[in-house]
Amino acid sequence: MLRFIFMINIYQDNMETKIKKTEKKWREELSEEQFQVLRKKGTERPFSGEYWNNKKKGTYVCAGCGNPLFDSETKFKSGTGWPSFYKPINDENVETEEDKSLRMKRTEVLCSKCKGHLGHVFNDGPKPTGLRYCINSISLDFKD
Ligand code: FE
């Protein structure tokens, strides 16, 4: 009996923390540009987005689901034209996956809540992590 209740709890937990929507629903909710990046793993043109040069203090959240992703404290000037961070807000909200498209081996960065594509992470970032989370502005909303 206890084990059964435990399993129900896990199930409910997943229902609350993960977001699953049909492609049609995402198309309705997102702009065309947001849909192409978040749901189709596209990349915005560098220096075209809203946040690459944003220096305000605050939190960057997922444009698809509002999940907090990056803190402005970890943002740094990368010169790439995409907002860049040396670490995510925590280990739970952001996840990574191997990406072998474009004949390159890269590590994709995703929102763990809605699985929206955010960008890629590289090993040429600054201290203290040495990581560079290269994120599309259009995948983010900013809360100050
Ligand atoms: Fe999300």
JSON list of C-alpha atoms and ligand atoms in Angstrom, two decimals:
[
{"chain": "A", "resi": 1, "resn": "MET", "atom": "CA", "xyz": [0.00, 0.00, 0.00]},
{"chain": "A", "resi": 2, "resn": "LEU", "atom": "CA", "xyz": [2.73, 2.44, 0.96]},
{"chain": "A", "resi": 3, "resn": "ARG", "atom": "CA", "xyz": [4.57, 1.68, -2.23]},
{"chain": "A", "resi": 4, "resn": "PHE", "atom": "CA", "xyz": [1.43, 2.33, -4.23]},
{"chain": "A", "resi": 5, "resn": "ILE", "atom": "CA", "xyz": [0.96, 5.77, -2.64]},
{"chain": "A", "resi": 6, "resn": "PHE", "atom": "CA", "xyz": [4.61, 6.55, -3.29]},
{"chain": "A", "resi": 7, "resn": "MET", "atom": "CA", "xyz": [4.16, 5.76, -6.99]},
{"chain": "A", "resi": 8, "resn": "ILE", "atom": "CA", "xyz": [1.12, 8.00, -7.23]},
{"chain": "A", "resi": 9, "resn": "ASN", "atom": "CA", "xyz": [3.12, 10.81, -5.66]},
{"chain": "A", "resi": 10, "resn": "ILE", "atom": "CA", "xyz": [5.86, 10.48, -8.26]},
{"chain": "A", "resi": 11, "resn": "TYR", "atom": "CA", "xyz": [3.28, 10.50, -11.01]},
{"chain": "A", "resi": 12, "resn": "GLN", "atom": "CA", "xyz": [1.60, 13.65, -9.71]},
{"chain": "A", "resi": 13, "resn": "ASP", "atom": "CA", "xyz": [4.96, 15.32, -9.26]},
{"chain": "A", "resi": 14, "resn": "ASN", "atom": "CA", "xyz": [5.84, 14.69, -12.88]},
{"chain": "A", "resi": 15, "resn": "MET", "atom": "CA", "xyz": [2.48, 15.97, -14.02]},
{"chain": "A", "resi": 16, "resn": "GLU", "atom": "CA", "xyz": [3.07, 19.25, -12.23]},
{"chain": "A", "resi": 17, "resn": "THR", "atom": "CA", "xyz": [6.69, 19.84, -13.10]},
{"chain": "A", "resi": 18, "resn": "LYS", "atom": "CA", "xyz": [6.81, 18.81, -16.75]},
{"chain": "A", "resi": 19, "resn": "ILE", "atom": "CA", "xyz": [4.96, 20.49, -19.57]},
{"chain": "A", "resi": 20, "resn": "LYS", "atom": "CA", "xyz": [3.89, 18.57, -22.63]},
{"chain": "A", "resi": 21, "resn": "LYS", "atom": "CA", "xyz": [2.01, 20.26, -25.44]},
{"chain": "A", "resi": 22, "resn": "THR", "atom": "CA", "xyz": [1.22, 19.35, -29.00]},
{"chain": "A", "resi": 23, "resn": "GLU", "atom": "CA", "xyz": [3.08, 21.08, -31.80]},
{"chain": "A", "resi": 24, "resn": "LYS", "atom": "CA", "xyz": [-0.19, 22.79, -32.74]},
{"chain": "A", "resi": 25, "resn": "LYS", "atom": "CA", "xyz": [-0.59, 24.22, -29.23]},
{"chain": "A", "resi": 26, "resn": "TRP", "atom": "CA", "xyz": [2.99, 25.50, -29.19]},
{"chain": "A", "resi": 27, "resn": "ARG", "atom": "CA", "xyz": [2.44, 27.15, -32.58]},
{"chain": "A", "resi": 28, "resn": "GLU", "atom": "CA", "xyz": [-0.58, 28.96, -31.16]},
{"chain": "A", "resi": 29, "resn": "GLU", "atom": "CA", "xyz": [1.23, 30.16, -28.06]},
{"chain": "A", "resi": 30, "resn": "LEU", "atom": "CA", "xyz": [4.62, 31.15, -29.45]},
{"chain": "A", "resi": 31, "resn": "SER", "atom": "CA", "xyz": [5.61, 33.63, -32.13]},
{"chain": "A", "resi": 32, "resn": "GLU", "atom": "CA", "xyz": [6.90, 32.07, -35.36]},
{"chain": "A", "resi": 33, "resn": "GLU", "atom": "CA", "xyz": [10.51, 32.95, -34.42]},
{"chain": "A", "resi": 34, "resn": "GLN", "atom": "CA", "xyz": [10.10, 31.54, -30.90]},
{"chain": "A", "resi": 35, "resn": "PHE", "atom": "CA", "xyz": [8.58, 28.36, -32.29]},
{"chain": "A", "resi": 36, "resn": "GLN", "atom": "CA", "xyz": [11.44, 27.86, -34.74]},
{"chain": "A", "resi": 37, "resn": "VAL", "atom": "CA", "xyz": [14.07, 28.16, -32.00]},
{"chain": "A", "resi": 38, "resn": "LEU", "atom": "CA", "xyz": [12.34, 26.64, -28.95]},
{"chain": "A", "resi": 39, "resn": "ARG", "atom": "CA", "xyz": [10.54, 23.77, -30.65]},
{"chain": "A", "resi": 40, "resn": "LYS", "atom": "CA", "xyz": [12.55, 23.27, -33.86]},
{"chain": "A", "resi": 41, "resn": "LYS", "atom": "CA", "xyz": [16.04, 23.90, -32.44]},
{"chain": "A", "resi": 42, "resn": "GLY", "atom": "CA", "xyz": [16.73, 26.86, -34.70]},
{"chain": "A", "resi": 43, "resn": "THR", "atom": "CA", "xyz": [19.25, 29.62, -33.99]},
{"chain": "A", "resi": 44, "resn": "GLU", "atom": "CA", "xyz": [18.56, 33.34, -34.09]},
{"chain": "A", "resi": 45, "resn": "ARG", "atom": "CA", "xyz": [20.95, 35.62, -35.95]},
{"chain": "A", "resi": 46, "resn": "PRO", "atom": "CA", "xyz": [23.73, 36.93, -33.67]},
{"chain": "A", "resi": 47, "resn": "PHE", "atom": "CA", "xyz": [23.30, 40.51, -32.38]},
{"chain": "A", "resi": 48, "resn": "SER", "atom": "CA", "xyz": [19.63, 40.37, -33.44]},
{"chain": "A", "resi": 49, "resn": "GLY", "atom": "CA", "xyz": [18.08, 39.39, -30.11]},
{"chain": "A", "resi": 50, "resn": "GLU", "atom": "CA", "xyz": [16.82, 41.42, -27.19]},
{"chain": "A", "resi": 51, "resn": "TYR", "atom": "CA", "xyz": [19.24, 40.32, -24.47]},
{"chain": "A", "resi": 52, "resn": "TRP", "atom": "CA", "xyz": [22.76, 39.77, -25.82]},
{"chain": "A", "resi": 53, "resn": "ASN", "atom": "CA", "xyz": [23.71, 43.24, -24.52]},
{"chain": "A", "resi": 54, "resn": "ASN", "atom": "CA", "xyz": [21.29, 43.42, -21.59]},
{"chain": "A", "resi": 55, "resn": "LYS", "atom": "CA", "xyz": [23.20, 44.45, -18.45]},
{"chain": "A", "resi": 56, "resn": "LYS", "atom": "CA", "xyz": [20.27, 44.72, -16.02]},
{"chain": "A", "resi": 57, "resn": "LYS", "atom": "CA", "xyz": [20.11, 42.65, -12.86]},
{"chain": "A", "resi": 58, "resn": "GLY", "atom": "CA", "xyz": [17.44, 39.99, -12.83]},
{"chain": "A", "resi": 59, "resn": "THR", "atom": "CA", "xyz": [16.43, 36.50, -13.84]},
{"chain": "A", "resi": 60, "resn": "TYR", "atom": "CA", "xyz": [16.17, 35.00, -17.31]},
{"chain": "A", "resi": 61, "resn": "VAL", "atom": "CA", "xyz": [13.24, 32.61, -17.57]},
{"chain": "A", "resi": 62, "resn": "CYS", "atom": "CA", "xyz": [12.07, 30.25, -20.33]},
{"chain": "A", "resi": 63, "resn": "ALA", "atom": "CA", "xyz": [9.99, 32.07, -22.95]},
{"chain": "A", "resi": 64, "resn": "GLY", "atom": "CA", "xyz": [8.01, 28.87, -23.42]},
{"chain": "A", "resi": 65, "resn": "CYS", "atom": "CA", "xyz": [7.02, 28.07, -19.83]},
{"chain": "A", "resi": 66, "resn": "GLY", "atom": "CA", "xyz": [8.42, 30.67, -17.40]},
{"chain": "A", "resi": 67, "resn": "ASN", "atom": "CA", "xyz": [10.91, 28.27, -15.77]},
{"chain": "A", "resi": 68, "resn": "PRO", "atom": "CA", "xyz": [13.81, 30.29, -14.21]},
{"chain": "A", "resi": 69, "resn": "LEU", "atom": "CA", "xyz": [16.99, 29.45, -16.16]},
{"chain": "A", "resi": 70, "resn": "PHE", "atom": "CA", "xyz": [19.83, 31.94, -15.67]},
{"chain": "A", "resi": 71, "resn": "ASP", "atom": "CA", "xyz": [20.75, 34.67, -13.21]},
{"chain": "A", "resi": 72, "resn": "SER", "atom": "CA", "xyz": [22.14, 37.98, -14.54]},
{"chain": "A", "resi": 73, "resn": "GLU", "atom": "CA", "xyz": [25.03, 37.58, -12.06]},
{"chain": "A", "resi": 74, "resn": "THR", "atom": "CA", "xyz": [26.42, 34.78, -14.23]},
{"chain": "A", "resi": 75, "resn": "LYS", "atom": "CA", "xyz": [26.07, 36.63, -17.55]},
{"chain": "A", "resi": 76, "resn": "PHE", "atom": "CA", "xyz": [29.28, 37.72, -19.23]},
{"chain": "A", "resi": 77, "resn": "LYS", "atom": "CA", "xyz": [30.38, 39.54, -22.36]},
{"chain": "A", "resi": 78, "resn": "SER", "atom": "CA", "xyz": [31.23, 36.85, -24.90]},
{"chain": "A", "resi": 79, "resn": "GLY", "atom": "CA", "xyz": [31.31, 38.94, -28.06]},
{"chain": "A", "resi": 80, "resn": "THR", "atom": "CA", "xyz": [29.21, 36.31, -29.86]},
{"chain": "A", "resi": 81, "resn": "GLY", "atom": "CA", "xyz": [25.98, 38.31, -30.14]},
{"chain": "A", "resi": 82, "resn": "TRP", "atom": "CA", "xyz": [24.06, 35.80, -28.01]},
{"chain": "A", "resi": 83, "resn": "PRO", "atom": "CA", "xyz": [23.40, 36.11, -24.28]},
{"chain": "A", "resi": 84, "resn": "SER", "atom": "CA", "xyz": [26.11, 34.07, -22.55]},
{"chain": "A", "resi": 85, "resn": "PHE", "atom": "CA", "xyz": [26.24, 32.68, -19.03]},
{"chain": "A", "resi": 86, "resn": "TYR", "atom": "CA", "xyz": [28.86, 30.64, -17.17]},
{"chain": "A", "resi": 87, "resn": "LYS", "atom": "CA", "xyz": [26.28, 28.54, -15.32]},
{"chain": "A", "resi": 88, "resn": "PRO", "atom": "CA", "xyz": [22.52, 27.88, -15.11]},
{"chain": "A", "resi": 89, "resn": "ILE", "atom": "CA", "xyz": [20.42, 29.02, -12.16]},
{"chain": "A", "resi": 90, "resn": "ASN", "atom": "CA", "xyz": [20.51, 25.45, -10.76]},
{"chain": "A", "resi": 91, "resn": "ASP", "atom": "CA", "xyz": [21.05, 21.87, -11.92]},
{"chain": "A", "resi": 92, "resn": "GLU", "atom": "CA", "xyz": [17.35, 20.99, -12.08]},
{"chain": "A", "resi": 93, "resn": "ASN", "atom": "CA", "xyz": [15.88, 23.64, -14.38]},
{"chain": "A", "resi": 94, "resn": "VAL", "atom": "CA", "xyz": [18.33, 23.29, -17.25]},
{"chain": "A", "resi": 95, "resn": "GLU", "atom": "CA", "xyz": [19.44, 20.07, -18.94]},
{"chain": "A", "resi": 96, "resn": "THR", "atom": "CA", "xyz": [21.84, 19.13, -21.70]},
{"chain": "A", "resi": 97, "resn": "GLU", "atom": "CA", "xyz": [21.88, 16.61, -24.52]},
{"chain": "A", "resi": 98, "resn": "GLU", "atom": "CA", "xyz": [24.42, 15.57, -27.13]},
{"chain": "A", "resi": 99, "resn": "ASP", "atom": "CA", "xyz": [23.72, 17.24, -30.49]},
{"chain": "A", "resi": 100, "resn": "LYS", "atom": "CA", "xyz": [25.36, 15.75, -33.57]},
{"chain": "A", "resi": 101, "resn": "SER", "atom": "CA", "xyz": [23.61, 17.90, -36.18]},
{"chain": "A", "resi": 102, "resn": "LEU", "atom": "CA", "xyz": [25.61, 20.08, -38.60]},
{"chain": "A", "resi": 103, "resn": "ARG", "atom": "CA", "xyz": [28.39, 17.44, -38.51]},
{"chain": "A", "resi": 104, "resn": "MET", "atom": "CA", "xyz": [29.61, 18.95, -35.27]},
{"chain": "A", "resi": 105, "resn": "LYS", "atom": "CA", "xyz": [29.58, 17.45, -31.83]},
{"chain": "A", "resi": 106, "resn": "ARG", "atom": "CA", "xyz": [27.90, 19.99, -29.64]},
{"chain": "A", "resi": 107, "resn": "THR", "atom": "CA", "xyz": [26.01, 19.94, -26.37]},
{"chain": "A", "resi": 108, "resn": "GLU", "atom": "CA", "xyz": [22.48, 21.23, -26.59]},
{"chain": "A", "resi": 109, "resn": "VAL", "atom": "CA", "xyz": [20.94, 23.18, -23.68]},
{"chain": "A", "resi": 110, "resn": "LEU", "atom": "CA", "xyz": [17.24, 22.66, -22.94]},
{"chain": "A", "resi": 111, "resn": "CYS", "atom": "CA", "xyz": [14.62, 23.85, -20.47]},
{"chain": "A", "resi": 112, "resn": "SER", "atom": "CA", "xyz": [14.00, 20.78, -18.32]},
{"chain": "A", "resi": 113, "resn": "LYS", "atom": "CA", "xyz": [10.36, 21.73, -17.74]},
{"chain": "A", "resi": 114, "resn": "CYS", "atom": "CA", "xyz": [9.08, 22.10, -21.33]},
{"chain": "A", "resi": 115, "resn": "LYS", "atom": "CA", "xyz": [12.11, 20.68, -23.22]},
{"chain": "A", "resi": 116, "resn": "GLY", "atom": "CA", "xyz": [12.39, 23.91, -25.16]},
{"chain": "A", "resi": 117, "resn": "HIS", "atom": "CA", "xyz": [15.67, 24.39, -27.05]},
{"chain": "A", "resi": 118, "resn": "LEU", "atom": "CA", "xyz": [17.73, 27.21, -25.51]},
{"chain": "A", "resi": 119, "resn": "GLY", "atom": "CA", "xyz": [21.12, 26.99, -27.21]},
{"chain": "A", "resi": 120, "resn": "HIS", "atom": "CA", "xyz": [24.43, 25.16, -26.68]},
{"chain": "A", "resi": 121, "resn": "VAL", "atom": "CA", "xyz": [27.11, 24.96, -23.99]},
{"chain": "A", "resi": 122, "resn": "PHE", "atom": "CA", "xyz": [30.84, 25.14, -24.81]},
{"chain": "A", "resi": 123, "resn": "ASN", "atom": "CA", "xyz": [34.04, 24.61, -22.84]},
{"chain": "A", "resi": 124, "resn": "ASP", "atom": "CA", "xyz": [35.58, 28.01, -23.56]},
{"chain": "A", "resi": 125, "resn": "GLY", "atom": "CA", "xyz": [33.81, 30.05, -20.87]},
{"chain": "A", "resi": 126, "resn": "PRO", "atom": "CA", "xyz": [35.26, 32.17, -18.06]},
{"chain": "A", "resi": 127, "resn": "LYS", "atom": "CA", "xyz": [35.95, 31.25, -14.44]},
{"chain": "A", "resi": 128, "resn": "PRO", "atom": "CA", "xyz": [34.68, 29.80, -12.17]},
{"chain": "A", "resi": 129, "resn": "THR", "atom": "CA", "xyz": [33.17, 27.06, -14.38]},
{"chain": "A", "resi": 130, "resn": "GLY", "atom": "CA", "xyz": [34.97, 27.47, -17.70]},
{"chain": "A", "resi": 131, "resn": "LEU", "atom": "CA", "xyz": [31.62, 26.96, -19.40]},
{"chain": "A", "resi": 132, "resn": "ARG", "atom": "CA", "xyz": [29.85, 29.17, -21.92]},
{"chain": "A", "resi": 133, "resn": "TYR", "atom": "CA", "xyz": [26.10, 28.73, -22.13]},
{"chain": "A", "resi": 134, "resn": "CYS", "atom": "CA", "xyz": [25.34, 30.33, -25.48]},
{"chain": "A", "resi": 135, "resn": "ILE", "atom": "CA", "xyz": [21.61, 31.03, -25.40]},
{"chain": "A", "resi": 136, "resn": "ASN", "atom": "CA", "xyz": [19.15, 32.44, -27.92]},
{"chain": "A", "resi": 137, "resn": "SER", "atom": "CA", "xyz": [17.54, 35.68, -26.69]},
{"chain": "A", "resi": 138, "resn": "ILE", "atom": "CA", "xyz": [14.26, 34.59, -28.16]},
{"chain": "A", "resi": 139, "resn": "SER", "atom": "CA", "xyz": [14.15, 31.52, -25.91]},
{"chain": "A", "resi": 140, "resn": "LEU", "atom": "CA", "xyz": [14.28, 33.83, -22.88]},
{"chain": "A", "resi": 141, "resn": "ASP", "atom": "CA", "xyz": [12.16, 36.34, -21.03]},
{"chain": "A", "resi": 142, "resn": "PHE", "atom": "CA", "xyz": [13.77, 38.74, -18.57]},
{"chain": "A", "resi": 143, "resn": "LYS", "atom": "CA", "xyz": [12.39, 39.51, -15.11]},
{"chain": "A", "resi": 144, "resn": "ASP", "atom": "CA", "xyz": [14.02, 42.33, -13.13]},
{"chain": "B", "resi": 1, "resn": "FE", "atom": "FE", "xyz": [10.47, 25.91, -20.63]}
]
